[in-house]
Short mmCIF file of C-alpha atoms and ligand atoms in Angstrom, two decimals:
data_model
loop_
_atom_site.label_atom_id
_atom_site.label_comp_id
_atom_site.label_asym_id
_atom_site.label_seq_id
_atom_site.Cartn_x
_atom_site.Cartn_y
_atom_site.Cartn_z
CA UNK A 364 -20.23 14.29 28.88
CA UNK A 365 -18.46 12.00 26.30
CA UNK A 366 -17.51 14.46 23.91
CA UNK A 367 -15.80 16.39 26.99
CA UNK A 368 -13.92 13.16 27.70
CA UNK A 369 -13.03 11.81 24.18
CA UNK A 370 -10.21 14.14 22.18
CA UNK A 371 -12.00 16.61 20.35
CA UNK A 372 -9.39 16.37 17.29
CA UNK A 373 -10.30 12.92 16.82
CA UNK A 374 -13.88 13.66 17.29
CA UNK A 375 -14.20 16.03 14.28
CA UNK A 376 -12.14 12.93 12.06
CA UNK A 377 -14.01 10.38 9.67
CA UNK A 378 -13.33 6.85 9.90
CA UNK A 379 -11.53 5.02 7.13
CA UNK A 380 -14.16 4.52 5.03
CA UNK A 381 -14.54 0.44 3.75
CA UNK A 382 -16.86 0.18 0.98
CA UNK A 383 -19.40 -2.29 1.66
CA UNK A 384 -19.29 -4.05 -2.06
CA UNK A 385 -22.42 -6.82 -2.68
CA UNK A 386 -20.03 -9.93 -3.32
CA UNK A 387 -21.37 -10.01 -6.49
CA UNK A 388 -19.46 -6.96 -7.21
CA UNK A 389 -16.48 -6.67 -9.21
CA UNK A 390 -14.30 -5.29 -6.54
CA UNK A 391 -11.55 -2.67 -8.43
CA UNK A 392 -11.21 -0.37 -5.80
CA UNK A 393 -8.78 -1.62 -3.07
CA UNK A 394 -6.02 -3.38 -4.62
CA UNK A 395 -6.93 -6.86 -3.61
CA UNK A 396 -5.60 -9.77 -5.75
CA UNK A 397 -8.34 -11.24 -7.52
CA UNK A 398 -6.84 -14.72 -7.81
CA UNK A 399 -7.96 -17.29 -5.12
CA UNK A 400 -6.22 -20.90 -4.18
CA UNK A 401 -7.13 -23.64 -6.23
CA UNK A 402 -8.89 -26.06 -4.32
CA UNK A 403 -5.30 -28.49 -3.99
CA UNK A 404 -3.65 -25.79 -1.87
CA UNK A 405 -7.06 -24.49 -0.20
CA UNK A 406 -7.03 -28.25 1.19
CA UNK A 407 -4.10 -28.03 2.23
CA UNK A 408 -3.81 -24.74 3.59
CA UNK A 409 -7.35 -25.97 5.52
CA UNK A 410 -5.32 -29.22 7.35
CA UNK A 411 -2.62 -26.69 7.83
CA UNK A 412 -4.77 -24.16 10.14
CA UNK A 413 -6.68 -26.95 12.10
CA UNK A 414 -3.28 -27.66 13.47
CA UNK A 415 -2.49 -24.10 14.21
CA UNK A 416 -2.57 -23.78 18.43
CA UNK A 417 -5.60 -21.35 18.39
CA UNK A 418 -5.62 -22.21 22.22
CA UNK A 419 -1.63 -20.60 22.64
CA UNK A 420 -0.60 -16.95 22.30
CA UNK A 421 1.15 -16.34 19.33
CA UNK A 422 4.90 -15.99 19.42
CA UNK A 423 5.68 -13.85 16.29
CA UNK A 424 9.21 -13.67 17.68
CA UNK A 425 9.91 -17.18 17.28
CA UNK A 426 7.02 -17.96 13.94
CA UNK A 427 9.38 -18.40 11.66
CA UNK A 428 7.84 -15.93 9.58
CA UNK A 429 10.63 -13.47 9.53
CA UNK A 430 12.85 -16.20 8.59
CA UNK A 431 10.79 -17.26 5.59
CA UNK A 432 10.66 -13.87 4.49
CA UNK A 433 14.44 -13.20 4.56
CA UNK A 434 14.51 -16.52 2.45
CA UNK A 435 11.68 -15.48 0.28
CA UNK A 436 12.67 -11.87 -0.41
CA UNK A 437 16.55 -11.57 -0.01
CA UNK A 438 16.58 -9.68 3.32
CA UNK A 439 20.20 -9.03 4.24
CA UNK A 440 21.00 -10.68 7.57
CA UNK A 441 22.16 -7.08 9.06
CA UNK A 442 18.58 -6.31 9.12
CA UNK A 443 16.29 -7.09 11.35
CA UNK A 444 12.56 -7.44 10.75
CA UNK A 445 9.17 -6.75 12.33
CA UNK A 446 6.01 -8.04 12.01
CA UNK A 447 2.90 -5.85 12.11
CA UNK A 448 -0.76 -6.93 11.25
CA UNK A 449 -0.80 -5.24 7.98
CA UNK A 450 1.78 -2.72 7.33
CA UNK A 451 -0.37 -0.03 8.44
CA UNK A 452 0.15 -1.11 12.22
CA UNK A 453 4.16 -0.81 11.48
CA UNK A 454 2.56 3.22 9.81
CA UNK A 455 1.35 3.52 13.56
CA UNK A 456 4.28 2.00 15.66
CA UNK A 457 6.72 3.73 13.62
CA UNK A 458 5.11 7.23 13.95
CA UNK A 459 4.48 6.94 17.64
CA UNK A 460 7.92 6.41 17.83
CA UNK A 461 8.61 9.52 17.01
CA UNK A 462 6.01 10.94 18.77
CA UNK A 463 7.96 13.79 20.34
CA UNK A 464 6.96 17.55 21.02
CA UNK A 465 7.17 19.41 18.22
CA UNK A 466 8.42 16.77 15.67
CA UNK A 467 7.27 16.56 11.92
CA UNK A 468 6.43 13.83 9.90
CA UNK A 469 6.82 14.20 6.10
CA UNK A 470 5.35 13.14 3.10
CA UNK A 471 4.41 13.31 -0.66
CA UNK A 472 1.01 14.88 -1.65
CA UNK A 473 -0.84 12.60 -2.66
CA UNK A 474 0.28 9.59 -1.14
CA UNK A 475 -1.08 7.31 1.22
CA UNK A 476 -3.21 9.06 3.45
CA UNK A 477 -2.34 6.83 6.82
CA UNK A 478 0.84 8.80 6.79
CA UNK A 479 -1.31 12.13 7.37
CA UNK A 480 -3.74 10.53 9.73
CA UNK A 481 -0.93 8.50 12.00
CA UNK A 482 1.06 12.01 12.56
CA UNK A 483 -2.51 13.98 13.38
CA UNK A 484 -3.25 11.15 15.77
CA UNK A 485 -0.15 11.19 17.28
CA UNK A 486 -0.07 15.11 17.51
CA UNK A 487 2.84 15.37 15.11
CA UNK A 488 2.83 18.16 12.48
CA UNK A 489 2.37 17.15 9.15
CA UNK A 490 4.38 18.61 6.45
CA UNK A 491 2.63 17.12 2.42
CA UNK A 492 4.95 17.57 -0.44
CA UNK A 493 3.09 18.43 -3.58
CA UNK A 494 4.26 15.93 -6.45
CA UNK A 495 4.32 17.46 -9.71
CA UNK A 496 1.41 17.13 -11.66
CA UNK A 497 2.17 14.33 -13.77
CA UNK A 498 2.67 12.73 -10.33
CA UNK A 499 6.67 12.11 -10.46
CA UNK A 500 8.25 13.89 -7.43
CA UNK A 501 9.32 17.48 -7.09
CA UNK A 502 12.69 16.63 -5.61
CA UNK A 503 14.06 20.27 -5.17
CA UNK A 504 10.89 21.04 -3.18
CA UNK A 505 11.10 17.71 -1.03
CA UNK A 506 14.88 18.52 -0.56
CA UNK A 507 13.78 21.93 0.57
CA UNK A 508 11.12 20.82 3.00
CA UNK A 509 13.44 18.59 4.73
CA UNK A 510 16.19 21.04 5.03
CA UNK A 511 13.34 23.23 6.54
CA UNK A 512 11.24 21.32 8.98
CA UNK A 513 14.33 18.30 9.79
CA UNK A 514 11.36 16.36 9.61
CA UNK A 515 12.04 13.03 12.46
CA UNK A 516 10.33 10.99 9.78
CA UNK A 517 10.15 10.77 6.67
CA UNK A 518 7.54 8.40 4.40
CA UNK A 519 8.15 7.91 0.75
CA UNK A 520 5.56 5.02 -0.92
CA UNK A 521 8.08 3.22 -3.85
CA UNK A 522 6.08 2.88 -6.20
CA UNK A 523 3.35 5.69 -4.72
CA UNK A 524 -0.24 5.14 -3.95
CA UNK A 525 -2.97 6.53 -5.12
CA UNK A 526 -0.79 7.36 -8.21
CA UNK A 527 0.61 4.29 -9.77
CA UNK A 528 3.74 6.02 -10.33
CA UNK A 529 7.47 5.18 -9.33
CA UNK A 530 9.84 7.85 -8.64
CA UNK A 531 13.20 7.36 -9.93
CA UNK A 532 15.71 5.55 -7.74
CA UNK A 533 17.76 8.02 -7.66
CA UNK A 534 15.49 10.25 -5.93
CA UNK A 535 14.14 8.27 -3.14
CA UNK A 536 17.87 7.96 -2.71
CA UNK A 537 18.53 11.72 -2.54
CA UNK A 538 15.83 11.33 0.39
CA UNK A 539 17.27 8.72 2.08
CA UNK A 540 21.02 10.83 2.04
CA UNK A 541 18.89 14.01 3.20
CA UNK A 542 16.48 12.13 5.32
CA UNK A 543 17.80 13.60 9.42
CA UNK A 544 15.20 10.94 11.31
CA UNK A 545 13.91 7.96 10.23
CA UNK A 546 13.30 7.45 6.24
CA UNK A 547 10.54 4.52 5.78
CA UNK A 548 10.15 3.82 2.09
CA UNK A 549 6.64 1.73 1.58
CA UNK A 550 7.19 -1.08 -1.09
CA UNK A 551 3.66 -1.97 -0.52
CA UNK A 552 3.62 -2.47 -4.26
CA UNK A 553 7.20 -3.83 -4.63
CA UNK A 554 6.03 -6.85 -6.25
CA UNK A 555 4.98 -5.53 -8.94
CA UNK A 556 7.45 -2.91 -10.01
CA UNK A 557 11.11 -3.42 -11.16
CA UNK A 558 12.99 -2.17 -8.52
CA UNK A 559 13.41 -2.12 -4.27
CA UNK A 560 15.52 -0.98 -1.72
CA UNK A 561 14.87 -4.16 0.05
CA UNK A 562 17.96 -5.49 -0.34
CA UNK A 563 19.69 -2.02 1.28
CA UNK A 564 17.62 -2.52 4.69
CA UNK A 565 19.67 -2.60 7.39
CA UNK A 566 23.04 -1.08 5.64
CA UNK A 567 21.67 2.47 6.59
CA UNK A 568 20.73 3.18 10.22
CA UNK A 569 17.92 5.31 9.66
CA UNK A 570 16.47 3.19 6.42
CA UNK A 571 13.29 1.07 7.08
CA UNK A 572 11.99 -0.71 3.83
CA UNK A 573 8.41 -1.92 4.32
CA UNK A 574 5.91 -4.36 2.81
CA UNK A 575 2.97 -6.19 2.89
CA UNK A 576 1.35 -9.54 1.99
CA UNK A 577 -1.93 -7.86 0.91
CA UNK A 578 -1.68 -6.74 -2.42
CA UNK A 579 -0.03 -9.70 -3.64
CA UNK A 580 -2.98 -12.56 -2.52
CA UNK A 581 -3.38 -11.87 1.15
CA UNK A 582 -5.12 -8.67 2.02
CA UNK A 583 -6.98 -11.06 4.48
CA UNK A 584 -4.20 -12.18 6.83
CA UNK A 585 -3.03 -8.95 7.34
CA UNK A 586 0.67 -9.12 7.39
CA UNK A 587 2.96 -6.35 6.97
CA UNK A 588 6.70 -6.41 8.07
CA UNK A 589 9.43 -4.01 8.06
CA UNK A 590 13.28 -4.73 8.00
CA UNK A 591 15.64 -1.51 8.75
CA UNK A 592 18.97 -1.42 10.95
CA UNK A 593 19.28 -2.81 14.70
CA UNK A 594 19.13 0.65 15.92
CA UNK A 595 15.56 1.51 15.00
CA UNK A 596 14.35 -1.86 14.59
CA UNK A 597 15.10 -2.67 18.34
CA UNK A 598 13.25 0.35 19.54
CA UNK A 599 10.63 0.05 17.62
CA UNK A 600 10.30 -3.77 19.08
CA UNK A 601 9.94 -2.56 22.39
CA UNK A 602 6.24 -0.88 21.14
CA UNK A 603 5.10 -3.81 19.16
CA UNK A 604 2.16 -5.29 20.62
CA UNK A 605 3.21 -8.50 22.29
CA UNK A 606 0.83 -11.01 20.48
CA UNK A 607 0.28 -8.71 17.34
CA UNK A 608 0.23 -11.36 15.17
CA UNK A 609 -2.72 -14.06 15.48
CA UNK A 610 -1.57 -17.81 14.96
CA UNK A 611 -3.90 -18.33 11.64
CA UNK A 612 -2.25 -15.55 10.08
CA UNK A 613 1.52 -16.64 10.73
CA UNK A 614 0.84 -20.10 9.27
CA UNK A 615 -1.19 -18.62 6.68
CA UNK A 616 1.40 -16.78 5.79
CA UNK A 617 4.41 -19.39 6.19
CA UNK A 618 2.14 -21.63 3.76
CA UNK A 619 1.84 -18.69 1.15
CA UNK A 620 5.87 -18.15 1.30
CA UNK A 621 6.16 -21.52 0.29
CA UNK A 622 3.93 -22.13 -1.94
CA UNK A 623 5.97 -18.65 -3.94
CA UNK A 624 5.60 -19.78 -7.46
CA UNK A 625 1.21 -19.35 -7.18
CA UNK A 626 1.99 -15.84 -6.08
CA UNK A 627 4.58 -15.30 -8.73
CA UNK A 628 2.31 -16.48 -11.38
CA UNK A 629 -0.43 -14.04 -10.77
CA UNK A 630 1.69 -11.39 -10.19
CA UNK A 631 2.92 -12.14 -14.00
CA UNK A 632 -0.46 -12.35 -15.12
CA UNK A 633 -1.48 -8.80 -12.99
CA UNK A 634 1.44 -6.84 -14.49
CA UNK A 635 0.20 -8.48 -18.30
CA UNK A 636 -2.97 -7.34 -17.60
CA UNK A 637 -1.23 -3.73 -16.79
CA UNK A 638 -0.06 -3.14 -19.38
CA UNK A 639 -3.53 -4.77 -22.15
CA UNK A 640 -5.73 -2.28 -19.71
CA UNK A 641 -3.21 0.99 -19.89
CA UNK A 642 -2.91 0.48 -23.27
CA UNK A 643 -6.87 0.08 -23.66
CA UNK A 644 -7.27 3.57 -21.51
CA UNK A 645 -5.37 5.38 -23.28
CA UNK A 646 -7.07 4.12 -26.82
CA UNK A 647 -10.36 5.24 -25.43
CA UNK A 648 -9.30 8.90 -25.09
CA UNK A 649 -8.44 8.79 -20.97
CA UNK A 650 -5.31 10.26 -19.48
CA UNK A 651 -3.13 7.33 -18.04
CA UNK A 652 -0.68 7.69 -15.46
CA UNK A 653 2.32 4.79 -16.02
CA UNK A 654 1.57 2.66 -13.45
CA UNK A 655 4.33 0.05 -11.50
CA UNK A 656 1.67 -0.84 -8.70
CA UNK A 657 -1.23 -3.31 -9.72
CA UNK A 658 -3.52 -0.38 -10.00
CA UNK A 659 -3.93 2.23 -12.85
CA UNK A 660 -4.97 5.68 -11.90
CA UNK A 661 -6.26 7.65 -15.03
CA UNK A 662 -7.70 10.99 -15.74
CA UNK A 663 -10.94 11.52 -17.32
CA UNK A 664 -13.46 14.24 -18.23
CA UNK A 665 -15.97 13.74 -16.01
CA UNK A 666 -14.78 10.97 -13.19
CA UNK A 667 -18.01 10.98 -11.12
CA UNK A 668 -19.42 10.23 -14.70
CA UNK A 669 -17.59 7.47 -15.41
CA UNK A 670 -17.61 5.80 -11.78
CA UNK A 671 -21.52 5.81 -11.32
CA UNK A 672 -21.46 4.15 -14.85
CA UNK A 673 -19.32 1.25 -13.38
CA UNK A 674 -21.24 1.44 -10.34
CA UNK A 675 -24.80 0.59 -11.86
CA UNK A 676 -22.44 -2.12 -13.94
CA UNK A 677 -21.61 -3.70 -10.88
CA UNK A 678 -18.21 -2.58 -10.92
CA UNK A 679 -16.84 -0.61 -7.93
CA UNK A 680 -13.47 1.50 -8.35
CA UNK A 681 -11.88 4.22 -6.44
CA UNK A 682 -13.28 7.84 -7.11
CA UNK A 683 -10.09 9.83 -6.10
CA UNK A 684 -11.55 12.86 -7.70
CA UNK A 685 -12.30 15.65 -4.66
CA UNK A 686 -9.82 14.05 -2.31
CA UNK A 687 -6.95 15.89 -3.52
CA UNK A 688 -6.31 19.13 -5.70
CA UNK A 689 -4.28 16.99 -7.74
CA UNK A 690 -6.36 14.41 -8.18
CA UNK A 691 -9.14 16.43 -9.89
CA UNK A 692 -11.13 14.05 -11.99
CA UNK A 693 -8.99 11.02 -11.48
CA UNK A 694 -9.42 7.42 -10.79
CA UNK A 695 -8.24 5.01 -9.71
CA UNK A 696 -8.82 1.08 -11.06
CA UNK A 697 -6.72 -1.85 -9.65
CA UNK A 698 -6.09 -4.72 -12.13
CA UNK A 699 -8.30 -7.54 -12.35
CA UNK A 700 -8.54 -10.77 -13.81
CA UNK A 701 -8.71 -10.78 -17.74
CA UNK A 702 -12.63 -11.67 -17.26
CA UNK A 703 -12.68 -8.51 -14.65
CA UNK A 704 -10.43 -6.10 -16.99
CA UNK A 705 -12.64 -7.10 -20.25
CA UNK A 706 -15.97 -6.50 -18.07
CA UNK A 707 -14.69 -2.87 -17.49
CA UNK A 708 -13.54 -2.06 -20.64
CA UNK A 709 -16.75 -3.09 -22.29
CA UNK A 710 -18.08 -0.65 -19.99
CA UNK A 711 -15.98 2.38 -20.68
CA UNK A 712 -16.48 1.13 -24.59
CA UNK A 713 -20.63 2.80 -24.40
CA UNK A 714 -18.90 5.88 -22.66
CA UNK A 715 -18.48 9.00 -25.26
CA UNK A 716 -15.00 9.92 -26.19
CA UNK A 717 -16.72 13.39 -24.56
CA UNK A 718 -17.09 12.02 -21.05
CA UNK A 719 -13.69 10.04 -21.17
CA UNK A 720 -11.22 12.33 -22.77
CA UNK A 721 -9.91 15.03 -20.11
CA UNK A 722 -10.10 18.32 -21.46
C1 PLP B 1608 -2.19 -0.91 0.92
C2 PLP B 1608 -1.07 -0.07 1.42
C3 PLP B 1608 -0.53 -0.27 2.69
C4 PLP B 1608 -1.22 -1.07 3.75
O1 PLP B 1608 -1.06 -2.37 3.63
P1 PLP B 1608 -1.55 -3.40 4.76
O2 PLP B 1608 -0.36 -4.25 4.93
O3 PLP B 1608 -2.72 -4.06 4.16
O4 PLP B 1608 -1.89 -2.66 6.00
C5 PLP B 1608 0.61 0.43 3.05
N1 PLP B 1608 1.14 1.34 2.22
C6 PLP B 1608 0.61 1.60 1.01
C7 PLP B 1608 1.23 2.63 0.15
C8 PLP B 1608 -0.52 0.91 0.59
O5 PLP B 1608 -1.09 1.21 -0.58
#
């Protein structure tokens, strides 16, 4: 009876799988920020949120937030900005959007696989992009495909996940001059890589630049906001839940604008630790992928090898290895704390050369 009622398409999907880590794990495989508050700001973060008015719908209108994030992040005041818990809501408003007969949605292969699963859900036709194999972008072929399928939207993650890798500016920008529809580039990982189109949002009607609190401290709050031109932005409004946002969250995340110089710190420290871990990969024989985000995807011999190792060490990753052709024998690490880097390392150090090397 159900499965006569309940769309069949969606029946035969798999939800997004969350591993369920022992908190004694060293978590590496979802780009969480492994740096908590100290206890000076967890105090005060704690009087902070018994004043919030849990009793009183949100307003994320009038939180402040977007304000504070203009401040924070140099958002031109010709764009405007919306709020979505976590930027994958703002994945699913701005694809149902769209949502028209017939339209496409376009993307890089491999990328971010809520792209995919927001235009299957929303019965839009999916065009993937292979990226080259080193992972930069294939920009004749992406030219190509949008010249062929005038795709109405158009996602491009700057730097790209599950790859590490930035394309050149110059390229996204060929996208956003091609782009017909909507052009969202995802700067979920903007933070930690030298370069954003932030600052053009809202200068180009069909350009939204998006990001996210969670990779830099506050994967918890869920917070993801978007600023693009008055012309989308405005529509887009008009499909945003009402009280999206929950009260704890907006003055979480007012406190943690504030308080900008904790996040900048660690973000310092993540992209040092980049760098001592890449460097470490590549000594021990593995294939590593130049990484802007504060992950490091590598290619090894045997990947299913290597991640049960870490496993049974208490150390969970990301096998990307069978999820994409591409992405044969890869995976992918985020960056830890020093303690967490030198933990997996001393791993990978009782691995053979044999196991680690890619052939
Ligand atoms: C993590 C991630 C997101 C989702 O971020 P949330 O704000 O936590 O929903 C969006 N895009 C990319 C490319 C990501 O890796």
């Amino acid at each position: 009876m159900l499965h006569q009622i309940i769309r069949s398409d969606i029946q035969e999907m798999t939800a997004y799988s969350v591993a369920d880590a022992p908190s004694s794990c060293i978590k590496l495989d979802a780009m969480e920020m492994p740096y908590r508050y100290p206890e000076e700001l967890k105090a005060r973060l704690g009087r902070l949120l018994a004043e919030a008015p849990e009793n009183l719908y949100p307003n994320p209108a009038a939180s402040g937030l977007q304000e504070a994030l203009r401040q924070a992040f140099g958002i031109s005041d010709k764009a405007d900005i919306a709020l979505g818990n976590g930027s994958d809501e703002l994945i699913q408003l701005l694809t149902l959007l769209v949502a028209k007969p017939g339209a496409k949605v376009l993307a890089l292969e491999p990328s971010f696989v809520m792209y995919r699963h927001n235009a299957k859900l929303f019965g839009l036709e999916y065009i993937g992009v292979p990226l080259n194999e080193d992972f930069t972008m294939n920009l004749p072929a992406v030219l190509s495909a949008i010249e062929t399928h005038q795709p109405a939207l158009v996602f491009v993650a700057y730097p790209n996940n599950p790859t590490g890798v930035c394309f050149k500016r110059e390229e996204v920008q060929a996208l956003v001059d091609a782009a017909p529809g909507i052009i969202v580039v995802d700067e979920a990982y903007g933070a930690f890589s030298g370069d954003s189109f932030l600052p053009q949002a809202g200068s180009r009607s069909h350009l939204v630049v998006m990001r996210t609190l969670s990779k830099i401290g506050f994967a918890g709050l869920r917070i993801g906001y978007a600023a693009g031109h008055s012309l989308v932005m405005r529509e887009l409004a008009k499909i945003v839940p009402p009280y999206n946002m929950n009260q704890l969250s907006l003055a979480a995340a007012k406190f943690a604008l504030q308080n900008r110089a904790w996040i900048d710190r660690h973000i310092d420290i993540l992209k040092q630790e980049r760098s001592r871990l890449s460097e470490a990969f590549s000594d021990l024989g593995m294939k590593v992928f130049s990484s802007e985000a504060n992950f490091i995807t590598v290619k090894v011999n045997d990947a299913v090898k290597v991640f049960e190792t870490l496993r049974q060490n208490n150390i969970l990753i990301k096998k990307l290895h069978g999820t994409h052709p591409l992405l044969e024998q890869c995976l992918r690490i985020t960056v830890g704390t020093p303690e967490q880097n030198d933990a997996v390392l001393n791993v990978l150090k009782n691995i053979t050369t044999s196991i680690l090397k890619p052939n």
